[in-house]
XYZ file of C-alpha atoms in Angstrom:
349
model
C -27.761 -23.539 25.773
C -26.055 -23.223 22.301
C -27.641 -19.859 21.763
C -26.252 -18.535 25.222
C -22.694 -19.856 24.135
C -22.511 -18.067 20.784
C -21.800 -14.292 20.531
C -24.501 -12.524 18.478
C -23.255 -11.084 15.064
C -22.244 -7.483 15.064
C -21.940 -7.307 18.998
C -19.113 -5.035 20.465
C -17.984 -4.585 23.929
C -18.821 -0.987 25.202
C -15.987 1.430 25.390
C -14.323 2.185 28.760
C -15.167 5.765 29.785
C -14.454 8.133 32.615
C -17.885 7.422 34.089
C -16.696 3.782 34.743
C -13.713 5.096 36.816
C -14.333 8.760 37.815
C -11.758 8.897 40.524
C -8.963 7.773 38.410
C -5.921 5.667 39.466
C -4.219 5.695 42.975
C -0.507 4.968 41.975
C 1.555 6.056 38.994
C 2.933 3.139 36.999
C 5.560 3.271 34.221
C 7.168 0.832 31.597
C 10.463 1.335 29.704
C 11.996 -0.487 26.670
C 15.262 -0.320 24.819
C 15.425 0.190 20.940
C 18.154 -0.490 18.466
C 20.351 2.298 17.151
C 19.051 1.988 13.547
C 15.473 2.898 14.733
C 16.713 6.176 16.356
C 16.195 8.461 13.267
C 12.593 7.242 12.692
C 11.580 7.338 16.223
C 12.844 10.885 16.471
C 10.821 11.730 13.408
C 7.504 10.280 14.640
C 7.743 10.886 18.368
C 5.478 13.892 18.423
C 2.694 11.789 16.743
C 3.272 9.046 19.496
C 2.891 11.638 22.425
C -0.246 13.024 20.762
C -1.783 9.545 20.378
C -1.009 8.726 24.029
C -2.136 12.043 25.307
C -5.703 11.191 24.310
C -5.548 8.397 26.956
C -3.709 10.741 29.503
C -0.274 8.733 29.264
C 3.046 10.514 29.008
C 5.870 9.289 26.777
C 9.500 10.156 26.973
C 12.285 9.344 24.542
C 15.794 9.030 25.750
C 18.383 9.007 22.816
C 21.450 8.904 25.043
C 20.333 5.584 26.807
C 18.425 4.433 23.749
C 15.093 3.820 25.717
C 11.415 4.725 25.502
C 9.317 5.268 28.721
C 5.568 5.479 29.183
C 3.896 6.713 32.553
C 0.490 7.245 33.806
C -0.721 10.697 35.125
C -3.451 11.763 37.669
C -5.827 12.244 34.833
C -5.566 8.564 33.569
C -8.863 6.733 34.220
C -8.372 3.610 32.024
C -6.185 1.121 33.932
C -5.322 -0.919 30.702
C -4.130 2.178 28.894
C -0.556 1.833 30.349
C -0.375 -1.927 29.135
C -1.529 -0.681 25.631
C 1.109 2.078 25.686
C 3.770 -0.492 26.800
C 2.815 -2.667 23.723
C 3.079 0.362 21.451
C 6.582 1.243 22.353
C 7.626 -2.500 21.990
C 6.112 -2.763 18.571
C 7.920 0.608 17.647
C 11.191 -0.984 18.871
C 10.595 -4.071 16.682
C 10.428 -1.900 13.467
C 6.608 -1.878 13.047
C 5.643 1.416 11.469
C 3.894 3.976 13.620
C 0.651 3.867 11.298
C 0.264 0.231 12.272
C 1.324 0.425 15.813
C -1.112 3.069 16.831
C -3.911 0.484 16.291
C -2.913 -1.284 19.529
C -4.691 1.539 21.465
C -8.017 0.209 20.099
C -9.959 -2.158 22.256
C -10.517 -4.906 19.777
C -6.824 -5.072 18.724
C -3.978 -6.853 20.592
C -0.360 -7.741 19.690
C 2.011 -10.722 19.987
C 5.844 -10.757 19.758
C 6.887 -14.230 18.921
C 10.742 -14.965 19.545
C 12.001 -17.307 16.977
C 15.835 -16.973 17.425
C 16.263 -19.859 19.822
C 13.991 -22.323 18.172
C 16.570 -23.485 15.525
C 20.298 -24.327 16.378
C 22.059 -23.680 12.981
C 22.038 -20.135 11.740
C 21.876 -21.210 7.986
C 18.744 -23.347 8.696
C 17.138 -20.366 10.691
C 17.600 -18.021 7.842
C 16.165 -20.558 5.269
C 12.863 -21.247 7.420
C 12.500 -17.461 8.222
C 12.627 -16.814 4.467
C 10.101 -19.631 3.872
C 7.835 -17.683 6.246
C 8.067 -14.636 3.999
C 7.645 -16.494 0.672
C 8.689 -15.242 -2.838
C 8.398 -11.490 -2.897
C 6.381 -11.669 0.570
C 3.449 -13.685 -1.028
C 3.136 -16.111 1.805
C 3.171 -13.419 4.496
C 0.648 -11.414 2.538
C -1.704 -14.542 2.295
C -1.274 -15.141 6.006
C -2.241 -11.438 6.767
C -5.295 -11.699 4.655
C -6.599 -14.924 6.254
C -5.962 -13.780 9.882
C -6.711 -10.036 9.565
C -3.465 -9.298 11.216
C -0.396 -7.045 10.415
C 2.817 -9.318 10.566
C 6.402 -7.981 10.722
C 9.344 -10.341 10.615
C 12.399 -8.619 11.861
C 15.569 -10.250 13.122
C 14.948 -12.851 15.776
C 11.245 -11.905 16.365
C 7.960 -11.873 14.597
C 5.555 -9.118 15.410
C 1.913 -9.631 14.864
C -0.908 -6.958 15.402
C -4.679 -7.770 15.065
C -7.580 -9.540 16.544
C -7.145 -12.217 19.242
C -8.384 -15.092 16.999
C -5.957 -14.002 14.250
C -3.032 -13.765 16.622
C -3.585 -17.421 17.755
C -3.392 -18.687 14.150
C -0.320 -16.532 13.444
C 1.633 -17.890 16.389
C 0.718 -21.486 15.393
C 1.868 -20.928 11.821
C 5.121 -19.234 12.837
C 6.072 -21.973 15.389
C 5.207 -24.763 12.779
C 7.448 -23.094 10.159
C 10.263 -22.972 12.557
C 9.701 -26.685 13.198
C 10.154 -27.387 9.498
C 6.348 -27.542 8.545
C 5.828 -25.427 5.447
C 3.398 -22.591 6.027
C 1.444 -23.506 2.808
C -0.218 -26.515 4.662
C -1.477 -24.068 7.524
C -2.640 -21.482 4.973
C -4.752 -24.370 3.117
C -6.368 -25.190 6.476
C -7.099 -21.550 7.280
C -8.716 -21.158 3.833
C -11.003 -24.131 4.466
C -11.862 -22.839 7.941
C -12.745 -19.390 6.532
C -15.255 -20.964 4.195
C -16.708 -23.210 6.741
C -17.304 -20.279 9.162
C -19.642 -18.780 6.515
C -22.069 -21.682 6.758
C -24.498 -21.100 9.825
C -25.372 -24.719 10.058
C -21.811 -25.981 10.354
C -20.939 -23.551 13.225
C -21.895 -25.997 16.042
C -20.497 -29.007 14.302
C -16.862 -30.417 14.281
C -14.739 -29.468 11.276
C -12.207 -32.300 11.610
C -13.829 -34.172 8.590
C -13.202 -31.232 6.296
C -9.712 -30.219 7.264
C -6.762 -32.007 5.370
C -4.424 -34.321 7.165
C -0.841 -34.029 5.920
C 1.518 -36.840 6.435
C 5.361 -36.637 6.212
C 6.628 -38.811 3.316
C 10.380 -38.025 3.193
C 11.293 -39.236 6.712
C 14.914 -40.391 6.868
C 15.443 -43.623 8.701
C 17.841 -43.597 11.359
C 21.127 -45.258 10.343
C 21.698 -48.444 12.362
C 25.225 -48.973 13.836
C 27.313 -51.878 12.206
C 28.219 -53.117 15.728
C 25.266 -53.646 17.899
C 26.220 -53.829 21.650
C 23.896 -56.408 23.019
C 23.415 -56.231 26.777
C 24.355 -59.505 28.616
C 21.976 -61.048 31.115
C 22.397 -59.796 34.717
C 23.972 -62.338 37.027
C 24.744 -61.654 40.664
C 27.989 -63.815 40.514
C 31.193 -62.210 39.379
C 32.933 -63.577 36.182
C 35.344 -66.341 36.639
C 38.942 -65.418 37.425
C 41.383 -65.791 34.445
C 44.078 -68.426 34.666
C 47.584 -67.195 35.473
C 50.758 -68.431 33.708
C 51.568 -70.735 36.586
C 48.078 -72.366 36.449
C 48.551 -73.046 32.711
C 52.040 -74.617 33.356
C 50.655 -76.784 36.160
C 47.877 -78.042 33.790
C 50.262 -78.846 31.080
C 52.991 -80.297 33.392
C 55.672 -77.745 32.299
C 55.877 -76.429 35.801
C 57.579 -79.531 37.067
C 60.255 -79.695 34.355
C 63.755 -78.559 34.905
C 65.464 -75.457 33.290
C 67.352 -77.510 30.753
C 64.198 -79.494 29.755
C 62.298 -76.258 29.311
C 65.024 -74.753 27.040
C 65.072 -77.795 24.922
C 61.400 -77.965 24.588
C 61.460 -74.236 23.430
C 64.267 -74.869 20.899
C 62.322 -77.804 19.460
C 59.157 -75.693 19.092
C 61.215 -73.058 17.290
C 62.706 -75.505 14.947
C 59.365 -77.089 14.223
C 58.033 -73.663 13.258
C 60.988 -72.919 11.026
C 60.688 -76.330 9.322
C 56.850 -75.385 8.500
C 57.887 -72.100 7.190
C 60.646 -73.536 4.917
C 58.194 -76.201 3.469
C 55.567 -73.531 2.680
C 58.208 -71.181 1.097
C 59.388 -74.181 -1.040
C 55.996 -75.065 -2.241
C 55.339 -71.470 -3.360
C 58.648 -71.539 -5.298
C 57.764 -74.856 -6.999
C 54.458 -73.606 -8.156
C 56.310 -71.657 -11.065
C 57.665 -74.819 -12.496
C 54.395 -76.687 -12.703
C 53.150 -76.802 -16.330
C 49.700 -75.479 -17.109
C 47.032 -77.866 -18.199
C 46.658 -78.274 -21.916
C 43.346 -77.999 -23.699
C 42.113 -81.265 -25.300
C 42.420 -81.367 -29.072
C 39.321 -81.499 -31.038
C 39.436 -84.053 -33.861
C 38.106 -82.940 -37.266
C 35.515 -85.189 -38.910
C 36.816 -86.770 -42.261
C 34.619 -86.166 -45.317
C 32.356 -89.103 -45.739
C 33.042 -91.076 -48.990
C 30.014 -93.308 -48.679
C 28.133 -91.733 -51.485
C 29.691 -92.760 -54.914
C 29.667 -90.336 -57.719
C 27.679 -91.354 -60.867
C 30.066 -90.411 -63.717
C 27.808 -91.531 -66.619
C 25.036 -89.395 -65.488
C 27.202 -86.418 -65.468
C 28.433 -87.156 -68.924
C 24.849 -87.339 -70.305
C 23.910 -83.893 -68.724
C 27.048 -82.411 -70.377
C 26.114 -83.710 -73.733
C 22.444 -82.417 -73.451
C 23.867 -79.068 -72.641
C 26.027 -78.890 -75.575
C 23.194 -79.682 -77.901
C 20.999 -76.858 -76.471
C 21.691 -73.247 -77.441
C 22.106 -70.701 -74.778
C 18.612 -69.509 -73.888
C 16.845 -72.043 -76.125
C 13.481 -73.564 -75.272
C 13.117 -77.224 -74.184
C 12.312 -79.807 -77.037
C 8.727 -80.432 -76.004
C 7.784 -76.705 -75.993
C 9.308 -76.320 -79.481
C 7.179 -79.086 -80.880
C 4.122 -77.555 -79.334
C 5.069 -74.261 -80.824
C 5.483 -75.661 -84.337
C 2.056 -77.378 -84.218
C 0.324 -74.079 -83.195
C 2.053 -72.347 -86.146
C 0.831 -75.001 -88.637
C -2.734 -74.553 -87.446
C -2.585 -70.825 -87.975
C -1.221 -71.346 -91.552
C -4.285 -73.612 -92.390
């Protein structure tokens, strides 16, 4: 079963010839596409080559410089029904700044194309330009690495990315481009593609899962969402309405003011005002008196008197002075002098 599922190495689908469809097509079909004004000079120059390449597949091509459009149509001699689709892709690629030398490859059976729209994937224009530049890399190195790994020609132009190559490569290119616009650096996908390329060379690993070999990258610099200072907590749902707030009359009835006469009410109000004024005057007076309150003095530290417990021995001091006078400055002690004299006497003997 596994042998039936795998395609043998070096196998190619046989080419579609006139013998497969000798009677040709019943109806004429056509496709047209617009091109920007800056491509007008290049298309005018290479249009004879486009017509020559399409004439081999019996497809007509017309260039309208007034409207700024390119049209391809089938003829009575056209036998390949898919030739018109390939011609449509050819003019689409030419409109998206792909050079003619690369765009002609779309007419081959084993080559396909994919035009990826990236303009609407990012909101801010500055962010879009930055991520599109990330796809190109320094001096186009990232794009070149992607082309080598996928065997595709990639053209980044404006709000689209045009890719031309085998079906398996186009699938990888689309994944890398979309991930780059979602803020995933293309170097991670390039690293994965390099590992897959090496694993595909081993015939034993073809039928096995490659998940254990592929790297798993995790986002580290995720910014935590700032929590609001005031959290609105939802109250528990109750089918009963909230209690009605008390009116001024209800408050007066509760306190008994409602039954007082006008004179009594006025007198009460005056008394309340006077009480408030008295409190205010008292507080103001306290604040003024604070300036006249003396600050607390620091406690005085008492100095300890010199202790006169030890008596000075005057006689001992006198003896020391006498001994010092007898000695010459730098002279040896008496015992040492005696020992020296004894030694000299022994030498003389």
